[in-house]
PDB file of C-alpha atoms and ligand atoms in Angstrom:
ATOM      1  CA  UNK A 781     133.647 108.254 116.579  1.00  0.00           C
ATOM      2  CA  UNK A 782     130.340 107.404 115.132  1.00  0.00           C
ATOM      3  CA  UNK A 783     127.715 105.956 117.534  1.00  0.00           C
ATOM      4  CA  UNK A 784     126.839 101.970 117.022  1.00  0.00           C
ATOM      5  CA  UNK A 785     122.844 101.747 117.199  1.00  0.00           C
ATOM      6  CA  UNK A 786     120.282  98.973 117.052  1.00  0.00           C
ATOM      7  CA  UNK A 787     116.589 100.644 116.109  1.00  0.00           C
ATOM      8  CA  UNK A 788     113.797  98.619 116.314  1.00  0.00           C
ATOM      9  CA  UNK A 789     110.972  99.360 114.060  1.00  0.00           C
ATOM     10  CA  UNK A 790     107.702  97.731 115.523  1.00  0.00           C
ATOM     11  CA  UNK A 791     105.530  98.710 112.250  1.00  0.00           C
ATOM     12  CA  UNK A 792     102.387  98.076 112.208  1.00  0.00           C
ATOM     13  CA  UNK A 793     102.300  96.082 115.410  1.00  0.00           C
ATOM     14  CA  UNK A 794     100.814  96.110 118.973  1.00  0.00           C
ATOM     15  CA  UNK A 795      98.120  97.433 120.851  1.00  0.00           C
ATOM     16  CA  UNK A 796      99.191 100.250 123.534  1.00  0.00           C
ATOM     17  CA  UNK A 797      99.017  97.898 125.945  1.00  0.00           C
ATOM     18  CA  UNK A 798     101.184  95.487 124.931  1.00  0.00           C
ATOM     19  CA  UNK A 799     103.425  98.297 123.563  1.00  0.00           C
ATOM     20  CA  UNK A 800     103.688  99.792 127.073  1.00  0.00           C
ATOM     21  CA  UNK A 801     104.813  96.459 128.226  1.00  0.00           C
ATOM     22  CA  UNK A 802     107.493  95.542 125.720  1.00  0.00           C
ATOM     23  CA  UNK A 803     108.864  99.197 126.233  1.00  0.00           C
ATOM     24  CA  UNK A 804     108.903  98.422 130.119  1.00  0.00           C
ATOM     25  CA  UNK A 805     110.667  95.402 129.222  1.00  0.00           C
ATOM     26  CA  UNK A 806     113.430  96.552 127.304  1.00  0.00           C
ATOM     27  CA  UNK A 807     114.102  99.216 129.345  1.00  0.00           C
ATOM     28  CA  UNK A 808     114.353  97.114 132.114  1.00  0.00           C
ATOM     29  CA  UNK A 809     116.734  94.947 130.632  1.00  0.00           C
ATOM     30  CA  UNK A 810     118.672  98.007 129.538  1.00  0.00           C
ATOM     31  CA  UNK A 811     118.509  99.247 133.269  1.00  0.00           C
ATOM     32  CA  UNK A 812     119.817  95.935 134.395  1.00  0.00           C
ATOM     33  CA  UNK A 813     122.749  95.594 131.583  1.00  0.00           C
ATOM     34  CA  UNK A 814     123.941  98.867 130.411  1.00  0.00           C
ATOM     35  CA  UNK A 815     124.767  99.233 127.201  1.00  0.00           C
ATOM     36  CA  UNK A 816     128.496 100.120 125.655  1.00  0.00           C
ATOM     37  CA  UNK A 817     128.928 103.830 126.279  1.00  0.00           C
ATOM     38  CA  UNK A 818     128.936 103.743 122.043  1.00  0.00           C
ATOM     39  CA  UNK A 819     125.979 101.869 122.105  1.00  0.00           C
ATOM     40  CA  UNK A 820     122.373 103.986 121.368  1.00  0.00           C
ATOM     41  CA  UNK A 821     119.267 102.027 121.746  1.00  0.00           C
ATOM     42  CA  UNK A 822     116.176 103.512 119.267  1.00  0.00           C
ATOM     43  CA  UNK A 823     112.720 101.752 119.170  1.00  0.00           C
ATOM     44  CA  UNK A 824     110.109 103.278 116.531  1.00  0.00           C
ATOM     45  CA  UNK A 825     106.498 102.425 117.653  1.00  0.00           C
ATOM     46  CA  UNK A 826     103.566 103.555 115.835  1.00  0.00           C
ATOM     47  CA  UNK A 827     102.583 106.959 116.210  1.00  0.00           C
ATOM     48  CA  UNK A 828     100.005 107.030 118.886  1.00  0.00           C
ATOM     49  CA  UNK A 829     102.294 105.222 121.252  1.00  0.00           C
ATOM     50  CA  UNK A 830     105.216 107.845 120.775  1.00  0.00           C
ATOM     51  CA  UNK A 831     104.162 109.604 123.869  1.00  0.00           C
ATOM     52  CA  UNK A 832     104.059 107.179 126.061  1.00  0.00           C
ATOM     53  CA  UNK A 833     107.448 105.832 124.513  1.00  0.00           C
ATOM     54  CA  UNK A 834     108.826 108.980 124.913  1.00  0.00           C
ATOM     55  CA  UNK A 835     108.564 108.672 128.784  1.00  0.00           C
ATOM     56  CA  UNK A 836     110.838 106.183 128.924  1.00  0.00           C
ATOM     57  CA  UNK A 837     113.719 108.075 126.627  1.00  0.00           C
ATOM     58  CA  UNK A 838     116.615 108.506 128.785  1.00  0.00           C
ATOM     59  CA  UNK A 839     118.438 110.619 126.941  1.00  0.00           C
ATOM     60  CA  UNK A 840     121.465 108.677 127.010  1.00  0.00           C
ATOM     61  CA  UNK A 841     121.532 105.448 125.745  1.00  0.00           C
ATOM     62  CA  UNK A 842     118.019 104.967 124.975  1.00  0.00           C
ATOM     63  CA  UNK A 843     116.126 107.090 122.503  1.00  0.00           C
ATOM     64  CA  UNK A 844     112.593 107.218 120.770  1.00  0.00           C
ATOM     65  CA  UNK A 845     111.691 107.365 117.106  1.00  0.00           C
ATOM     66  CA  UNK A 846     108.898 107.443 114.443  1.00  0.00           C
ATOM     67  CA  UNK A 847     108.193 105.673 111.728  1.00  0.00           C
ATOM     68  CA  UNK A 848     107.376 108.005 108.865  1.00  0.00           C
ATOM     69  CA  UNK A 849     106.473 111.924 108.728  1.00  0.00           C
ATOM     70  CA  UNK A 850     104.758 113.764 106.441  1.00  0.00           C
ATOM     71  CA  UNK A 851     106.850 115.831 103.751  1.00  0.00           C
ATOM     72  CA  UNK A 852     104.480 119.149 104.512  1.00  0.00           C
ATOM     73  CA  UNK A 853     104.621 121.543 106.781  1.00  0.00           C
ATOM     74  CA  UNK A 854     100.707 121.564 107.967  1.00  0.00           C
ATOM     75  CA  UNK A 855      97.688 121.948 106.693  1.00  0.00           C
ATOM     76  CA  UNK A 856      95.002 120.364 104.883  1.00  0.00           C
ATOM     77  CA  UNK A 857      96.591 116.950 104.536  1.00  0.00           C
ATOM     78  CA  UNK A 858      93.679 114.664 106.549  1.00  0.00           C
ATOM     79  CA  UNK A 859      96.199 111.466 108.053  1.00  0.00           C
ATOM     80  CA  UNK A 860      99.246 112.811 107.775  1.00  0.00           C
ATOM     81  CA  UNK A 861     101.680 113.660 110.472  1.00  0.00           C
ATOM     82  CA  UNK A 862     104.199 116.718 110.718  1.00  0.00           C
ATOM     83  CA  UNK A 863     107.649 116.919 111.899  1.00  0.00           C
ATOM     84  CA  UNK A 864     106.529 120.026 113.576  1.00  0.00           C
ATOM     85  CA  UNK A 865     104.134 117.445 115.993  1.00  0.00           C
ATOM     86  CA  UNK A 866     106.896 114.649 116.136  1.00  0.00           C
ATOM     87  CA  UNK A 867     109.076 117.750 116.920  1.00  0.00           C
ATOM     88  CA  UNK A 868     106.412 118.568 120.151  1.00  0.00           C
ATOM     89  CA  UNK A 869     106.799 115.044 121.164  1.00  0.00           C
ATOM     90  CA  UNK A 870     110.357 115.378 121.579  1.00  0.00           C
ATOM     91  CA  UNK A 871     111.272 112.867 119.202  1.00  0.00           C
ATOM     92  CA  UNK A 872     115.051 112.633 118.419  1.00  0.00           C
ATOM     93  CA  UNK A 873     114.974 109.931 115.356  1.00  0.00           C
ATOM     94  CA  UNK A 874     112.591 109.197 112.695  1.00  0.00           C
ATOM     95  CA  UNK A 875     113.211 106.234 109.938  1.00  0.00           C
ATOM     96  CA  UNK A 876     112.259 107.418 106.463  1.00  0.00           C
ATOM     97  CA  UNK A 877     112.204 105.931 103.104  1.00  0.00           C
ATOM     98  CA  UNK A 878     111.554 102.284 104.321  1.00  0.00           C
ATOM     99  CA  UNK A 879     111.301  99.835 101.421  1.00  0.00           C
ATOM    100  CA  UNK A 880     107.189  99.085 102.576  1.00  0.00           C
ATOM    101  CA  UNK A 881     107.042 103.234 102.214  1.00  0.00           C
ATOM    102  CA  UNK A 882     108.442 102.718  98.694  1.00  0.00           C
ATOM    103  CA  UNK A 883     106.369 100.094  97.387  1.00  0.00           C
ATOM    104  CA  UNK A 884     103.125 100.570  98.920  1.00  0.00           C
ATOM    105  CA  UNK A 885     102.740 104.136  99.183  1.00  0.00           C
ATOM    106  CA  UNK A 886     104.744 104.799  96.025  1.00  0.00           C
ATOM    107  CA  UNK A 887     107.229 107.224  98.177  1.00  0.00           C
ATOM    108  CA  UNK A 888     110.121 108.493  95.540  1.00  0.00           C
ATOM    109  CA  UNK A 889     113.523 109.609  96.158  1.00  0.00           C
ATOM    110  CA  UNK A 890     112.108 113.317  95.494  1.00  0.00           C
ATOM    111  CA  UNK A 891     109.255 112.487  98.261  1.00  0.00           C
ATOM    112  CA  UNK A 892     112.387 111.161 100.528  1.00  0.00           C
ATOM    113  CA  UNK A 893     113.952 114.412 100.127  1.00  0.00           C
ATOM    114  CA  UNK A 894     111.561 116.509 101.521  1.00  0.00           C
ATOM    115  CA  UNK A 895     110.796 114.163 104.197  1.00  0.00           C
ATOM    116  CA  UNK A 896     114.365 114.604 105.353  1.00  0.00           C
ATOM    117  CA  UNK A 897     114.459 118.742 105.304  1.00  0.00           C
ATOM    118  CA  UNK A 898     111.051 118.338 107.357  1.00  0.00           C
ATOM    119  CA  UNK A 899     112.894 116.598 109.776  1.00  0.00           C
ATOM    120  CA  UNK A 900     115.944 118.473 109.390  1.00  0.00           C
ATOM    121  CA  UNK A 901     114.324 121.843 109.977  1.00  0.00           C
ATOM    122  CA  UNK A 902     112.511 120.532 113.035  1.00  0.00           C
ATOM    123  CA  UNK A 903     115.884 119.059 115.029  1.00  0.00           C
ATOM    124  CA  UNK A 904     115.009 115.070 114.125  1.00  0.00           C
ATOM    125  CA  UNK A 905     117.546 112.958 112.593  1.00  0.00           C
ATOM    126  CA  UNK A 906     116.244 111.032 109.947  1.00  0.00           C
ATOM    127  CA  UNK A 907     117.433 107.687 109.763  1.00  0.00           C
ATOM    128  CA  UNK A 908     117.216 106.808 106.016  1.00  0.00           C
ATOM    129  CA  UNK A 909     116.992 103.589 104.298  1.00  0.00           C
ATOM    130  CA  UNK A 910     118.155 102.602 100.634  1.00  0.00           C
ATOM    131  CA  UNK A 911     118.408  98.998  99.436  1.00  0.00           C
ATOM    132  CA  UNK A 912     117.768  96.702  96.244  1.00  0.00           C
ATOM    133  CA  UNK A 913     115.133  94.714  95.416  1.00  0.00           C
ATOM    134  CA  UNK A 914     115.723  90.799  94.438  1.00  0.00           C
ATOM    135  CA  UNK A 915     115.655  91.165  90.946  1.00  0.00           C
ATOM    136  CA  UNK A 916     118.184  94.626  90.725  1.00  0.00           C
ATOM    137  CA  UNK A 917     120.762  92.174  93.049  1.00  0.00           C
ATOM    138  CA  UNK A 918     120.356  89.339  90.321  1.00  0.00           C
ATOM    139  CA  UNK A 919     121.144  91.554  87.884  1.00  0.00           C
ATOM    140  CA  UNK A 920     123.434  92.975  89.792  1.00  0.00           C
ATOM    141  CA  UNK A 921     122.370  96.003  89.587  1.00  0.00           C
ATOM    142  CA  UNK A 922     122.246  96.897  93.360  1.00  0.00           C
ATOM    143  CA  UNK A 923     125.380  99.387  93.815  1.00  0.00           C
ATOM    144  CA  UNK A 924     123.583 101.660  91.014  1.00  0.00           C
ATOM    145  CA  UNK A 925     120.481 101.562  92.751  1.00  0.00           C
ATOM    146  CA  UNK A 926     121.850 102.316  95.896  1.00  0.00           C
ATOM    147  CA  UNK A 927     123.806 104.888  94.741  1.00  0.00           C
ATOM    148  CA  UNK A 928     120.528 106.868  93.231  1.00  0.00           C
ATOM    149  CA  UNK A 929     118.456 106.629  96.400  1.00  0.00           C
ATOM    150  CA  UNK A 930     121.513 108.181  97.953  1.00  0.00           C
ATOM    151  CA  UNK A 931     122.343 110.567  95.972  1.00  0.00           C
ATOM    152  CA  UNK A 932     118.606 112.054  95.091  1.00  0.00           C
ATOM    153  CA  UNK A 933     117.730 111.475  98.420  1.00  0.00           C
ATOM    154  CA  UNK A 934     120.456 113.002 100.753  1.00  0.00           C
ATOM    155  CA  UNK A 935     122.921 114.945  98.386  1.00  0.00           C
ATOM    156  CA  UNK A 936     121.082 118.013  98.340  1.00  0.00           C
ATOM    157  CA  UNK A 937     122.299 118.495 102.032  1.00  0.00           C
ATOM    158  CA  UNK A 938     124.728 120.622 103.600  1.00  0.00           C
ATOM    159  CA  UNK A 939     127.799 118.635 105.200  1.00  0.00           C
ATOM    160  CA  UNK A 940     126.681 120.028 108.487  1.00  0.00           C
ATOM    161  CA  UNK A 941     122.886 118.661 107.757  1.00  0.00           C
ATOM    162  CA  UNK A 942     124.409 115.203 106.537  1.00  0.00           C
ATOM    163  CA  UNK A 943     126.060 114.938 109.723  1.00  0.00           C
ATOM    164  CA  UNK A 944     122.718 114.938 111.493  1.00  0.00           C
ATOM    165  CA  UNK A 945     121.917 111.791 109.412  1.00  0.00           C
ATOM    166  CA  UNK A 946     121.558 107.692 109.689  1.00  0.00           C
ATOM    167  CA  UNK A 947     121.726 105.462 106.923  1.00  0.00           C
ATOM    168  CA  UNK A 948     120.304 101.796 107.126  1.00  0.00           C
ATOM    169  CA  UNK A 949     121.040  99.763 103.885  1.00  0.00           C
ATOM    170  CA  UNK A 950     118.487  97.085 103.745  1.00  0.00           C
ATOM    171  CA  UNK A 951     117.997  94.458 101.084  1.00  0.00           C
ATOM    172  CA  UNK A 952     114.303  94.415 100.244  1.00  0.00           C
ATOM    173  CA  UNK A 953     115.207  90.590  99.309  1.00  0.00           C
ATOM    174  CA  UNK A 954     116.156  90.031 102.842  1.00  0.00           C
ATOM    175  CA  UNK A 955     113.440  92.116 105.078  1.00  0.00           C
ATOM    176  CA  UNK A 956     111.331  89.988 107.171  1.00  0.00           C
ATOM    177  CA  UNK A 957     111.772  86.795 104.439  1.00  0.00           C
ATOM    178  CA  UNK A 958     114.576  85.323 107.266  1.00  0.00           C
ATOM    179  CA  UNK A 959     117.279  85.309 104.272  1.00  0.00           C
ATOM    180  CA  UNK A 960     120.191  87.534 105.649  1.00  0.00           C
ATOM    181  CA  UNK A 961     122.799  89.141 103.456  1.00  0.00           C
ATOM    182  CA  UNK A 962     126.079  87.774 104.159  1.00  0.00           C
ATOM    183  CA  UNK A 963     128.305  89.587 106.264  1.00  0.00           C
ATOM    184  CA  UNK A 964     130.578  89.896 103.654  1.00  0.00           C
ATOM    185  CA  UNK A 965     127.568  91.807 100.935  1.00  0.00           C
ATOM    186  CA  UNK A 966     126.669  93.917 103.734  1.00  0.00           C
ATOM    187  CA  UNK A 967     130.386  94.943 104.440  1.00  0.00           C
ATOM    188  CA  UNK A 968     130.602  95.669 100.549  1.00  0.00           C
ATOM    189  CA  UNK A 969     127.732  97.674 100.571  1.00  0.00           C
ATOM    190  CA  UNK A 970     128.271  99.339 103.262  1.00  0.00           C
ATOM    191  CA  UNK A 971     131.645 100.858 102.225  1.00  0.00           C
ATOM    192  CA  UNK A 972     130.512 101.291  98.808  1.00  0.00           C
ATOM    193  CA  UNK A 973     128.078 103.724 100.505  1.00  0.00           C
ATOM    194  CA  UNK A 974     130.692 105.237 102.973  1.00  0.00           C
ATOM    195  CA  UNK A 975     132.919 105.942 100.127  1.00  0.00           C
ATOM    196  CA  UNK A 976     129.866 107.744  98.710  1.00  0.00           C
ATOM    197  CA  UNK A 977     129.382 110.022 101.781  1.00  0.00           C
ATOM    198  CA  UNK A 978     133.592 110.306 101.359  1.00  0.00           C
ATOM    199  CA  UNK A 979     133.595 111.400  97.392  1.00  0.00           C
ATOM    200  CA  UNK A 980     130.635 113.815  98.092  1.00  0.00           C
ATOM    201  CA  UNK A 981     131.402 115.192 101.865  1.00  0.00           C
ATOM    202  CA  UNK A 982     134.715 114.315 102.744  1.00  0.00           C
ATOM    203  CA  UNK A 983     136.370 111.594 105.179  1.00  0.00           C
ATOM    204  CA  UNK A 984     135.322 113.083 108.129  1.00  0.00           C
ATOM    205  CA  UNK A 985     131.909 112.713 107.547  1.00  0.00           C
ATOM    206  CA  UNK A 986     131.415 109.751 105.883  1.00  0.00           C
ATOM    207  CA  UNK A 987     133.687 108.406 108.921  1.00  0.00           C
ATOM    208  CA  UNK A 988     131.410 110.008 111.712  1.00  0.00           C
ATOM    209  CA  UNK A 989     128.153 108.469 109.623  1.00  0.00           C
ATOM    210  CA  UNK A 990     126.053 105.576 111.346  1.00  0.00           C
ATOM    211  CA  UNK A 991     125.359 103.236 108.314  1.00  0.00           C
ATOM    212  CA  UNK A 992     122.855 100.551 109.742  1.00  0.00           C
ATOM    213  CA  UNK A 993     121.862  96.821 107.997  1.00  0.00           C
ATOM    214  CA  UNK A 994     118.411  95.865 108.168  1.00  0.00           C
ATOM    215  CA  UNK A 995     117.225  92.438 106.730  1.00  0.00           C
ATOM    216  CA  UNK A 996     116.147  89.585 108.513  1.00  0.00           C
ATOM    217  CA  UNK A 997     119.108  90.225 111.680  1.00  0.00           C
ATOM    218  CA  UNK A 998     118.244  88.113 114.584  1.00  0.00           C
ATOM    219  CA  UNK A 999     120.592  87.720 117.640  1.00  0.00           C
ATOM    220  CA  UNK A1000     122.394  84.349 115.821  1.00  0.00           C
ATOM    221  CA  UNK A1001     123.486  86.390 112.770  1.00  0.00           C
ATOM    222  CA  UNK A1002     123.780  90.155 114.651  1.00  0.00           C
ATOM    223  CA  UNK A1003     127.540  89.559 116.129  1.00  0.00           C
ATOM    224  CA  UNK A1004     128.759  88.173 112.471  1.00  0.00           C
ATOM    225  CA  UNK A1005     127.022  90.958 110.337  1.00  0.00           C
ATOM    226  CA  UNK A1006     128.208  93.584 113.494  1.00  0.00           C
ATOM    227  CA  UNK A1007     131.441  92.783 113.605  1.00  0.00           C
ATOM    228  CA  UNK A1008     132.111  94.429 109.726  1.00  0.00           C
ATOM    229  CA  UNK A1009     134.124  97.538 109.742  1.00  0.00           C
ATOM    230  CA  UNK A1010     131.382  99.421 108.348  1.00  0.00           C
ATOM    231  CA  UNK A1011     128.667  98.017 110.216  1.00  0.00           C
ATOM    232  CA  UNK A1012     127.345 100.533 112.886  1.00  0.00           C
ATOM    233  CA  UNK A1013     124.582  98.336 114.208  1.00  0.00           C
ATOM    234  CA  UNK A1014     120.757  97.301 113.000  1.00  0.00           C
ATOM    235  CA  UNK A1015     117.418  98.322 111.632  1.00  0.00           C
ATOM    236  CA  UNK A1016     115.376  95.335 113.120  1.00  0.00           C
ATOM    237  CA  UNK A1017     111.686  94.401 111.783  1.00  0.00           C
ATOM    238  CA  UNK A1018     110.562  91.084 113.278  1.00  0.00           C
ATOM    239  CA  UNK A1019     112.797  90.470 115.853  1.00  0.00           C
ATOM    240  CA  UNK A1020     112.195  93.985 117.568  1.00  0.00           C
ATOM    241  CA  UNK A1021     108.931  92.650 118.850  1.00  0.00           C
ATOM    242  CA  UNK A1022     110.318  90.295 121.293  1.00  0.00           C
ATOM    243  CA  UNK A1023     112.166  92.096 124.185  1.00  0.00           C
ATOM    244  CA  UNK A1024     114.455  88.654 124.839  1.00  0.00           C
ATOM    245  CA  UNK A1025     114.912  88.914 120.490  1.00  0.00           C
ATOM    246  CA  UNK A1026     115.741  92.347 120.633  1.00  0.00           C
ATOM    247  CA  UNK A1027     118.260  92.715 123.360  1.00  0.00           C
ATOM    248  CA  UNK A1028     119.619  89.856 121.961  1.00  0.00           C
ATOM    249  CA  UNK A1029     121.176  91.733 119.430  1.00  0.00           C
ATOM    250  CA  UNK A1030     121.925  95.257 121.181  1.00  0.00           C
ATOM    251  CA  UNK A1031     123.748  92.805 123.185  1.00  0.00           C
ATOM    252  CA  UNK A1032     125.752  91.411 120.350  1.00  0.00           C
ATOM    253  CA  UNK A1033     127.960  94.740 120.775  1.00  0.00           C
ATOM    254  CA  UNK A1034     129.646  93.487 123.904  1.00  0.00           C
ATOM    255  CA  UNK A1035     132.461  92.809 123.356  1.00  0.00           C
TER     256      UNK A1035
HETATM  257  C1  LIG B 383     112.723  96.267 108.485  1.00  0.00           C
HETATM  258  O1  LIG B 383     111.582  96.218 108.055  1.00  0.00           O
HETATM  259  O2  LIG B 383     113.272  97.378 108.639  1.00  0.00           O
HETATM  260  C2  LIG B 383     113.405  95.015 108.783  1.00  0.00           C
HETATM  261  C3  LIG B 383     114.705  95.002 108.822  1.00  0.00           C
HETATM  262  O3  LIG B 383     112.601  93.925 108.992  1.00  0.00           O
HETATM  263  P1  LIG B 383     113.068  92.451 109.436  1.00  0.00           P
HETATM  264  O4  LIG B 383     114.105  92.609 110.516  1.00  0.00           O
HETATM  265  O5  LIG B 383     111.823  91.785 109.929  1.00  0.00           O
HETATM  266  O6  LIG B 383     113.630  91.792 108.212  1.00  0.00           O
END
């Protein structure tokens, strides 16, 4: 059955110091209290602390990702960084298509794409995030939106590449602004995108596919919005940057 995972992405946010040290802490806390055997642990640091993070990787319940990748191969692209490098870091996860990617640095579906194949090509799932902005969910427009960053994104893949994949459905209305989706719109979403993965791939797949919520999940919302049928676990912005925060909600798993 598909794995249940809480990711932390850290964004733009501590020096290596005091990234080493929240690493150490986590992991420590992970040492101490083992996970569910179904349970994967992911943080996402910024990309010169990947190496050191990737120390730590345990290559069980703990893993290491990055936060974006470049959608060329190599080359004369000054800033950018390759899947071929994340690949010689042995990163195992990379998030891609975050709503901040989006709006800031005007990443498109077609831009999202070839993200993913980079990853894809170089043996790094891609954990993928879709979601509405406030104004598409007023006018309730957020199931077609969805639906297009899923479908132009992802549904050039094979069913054997989409396997490789994680989905995190995030609100934009509800990232770090402390306003939560209700368990109940992320369980709607959240099917309405498994059934997506169903029409285009088959059960089996969408079944076996780790569909994440990310929006403002803390550990006093995470067992509620977790305990969804189609909730596999967490994209977490804020409250990844606290070790107590953030095992707060792997921890919302146990049962
Ligand atoms: C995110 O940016 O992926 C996120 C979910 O942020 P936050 O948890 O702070 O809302």
């Amino acid at each position: 059955m598909r794995k249940h995972i809480v990711a932390g992405n850290w964004k733009m946010n501590k020096t290596f110091q005091e990234a080493d040290e929240l690493i150490d802490d986590i992991v420590t806390c992970l040492e101490n209290d083992t996970p569910d055997a179904d349970t994967l642990v992911i943080v996402c640091p910024p990309f010169p602390y990947l190496e050191m993070a990737g120390d730590y990787s345990d290559g069980s319940y703990f893993a290491v990702g990055a936060q974006n990748v470049s959608d060329q191969e190599s080359g004369a692209y000054t800033g950018e960084v390759s899947a071929a490098m994340l690949e010689s870091l042995e990163m195992e996860y990379c998030i891609v298509g975050h709503s901040e990617r989006r709006a800031y640095y005007h990443e498109t579906d077609e831009i999202i794409a070839r993200k993913v194949n980079q990853l894809l090509a170089h043996g790094i799932r891609p954990i993928v995030c879709c979601g509405e902005v406030l104004q598409e969910r007023e006018e309730n427009r957020q199931f077609d939106v969805v639906k297009k960053q899923i479908t132009d994104g992802l549904f050039h893949l094979s069913p054997e590449e989409f396997g490789k994949i994680v989905v995190a459905y995030e609100p934009v209305w509800a990232i770090g602004t402390g306003k939560t989706a209700t368990p109940e719109q992320a369980q709607e979403m959240h099917a309405f995108i498994r059934g997506l993965i169903a029409e285009k791939y088959g059960k089996e797949v969408a079944d076996e596919t780790s569909i994440l919520y990310g929006g403002s999940c803390k550990p006093s919302n995470a067992k509620e919005l977790f305990s969804n049928p189609d909730v596999d676990g967490g994209l977490i912005g804020g409250a990844s940057l606290k070790a107590e925060d953030f095992m707060g909600i792997v921890n919302a798993w146990k049962k």
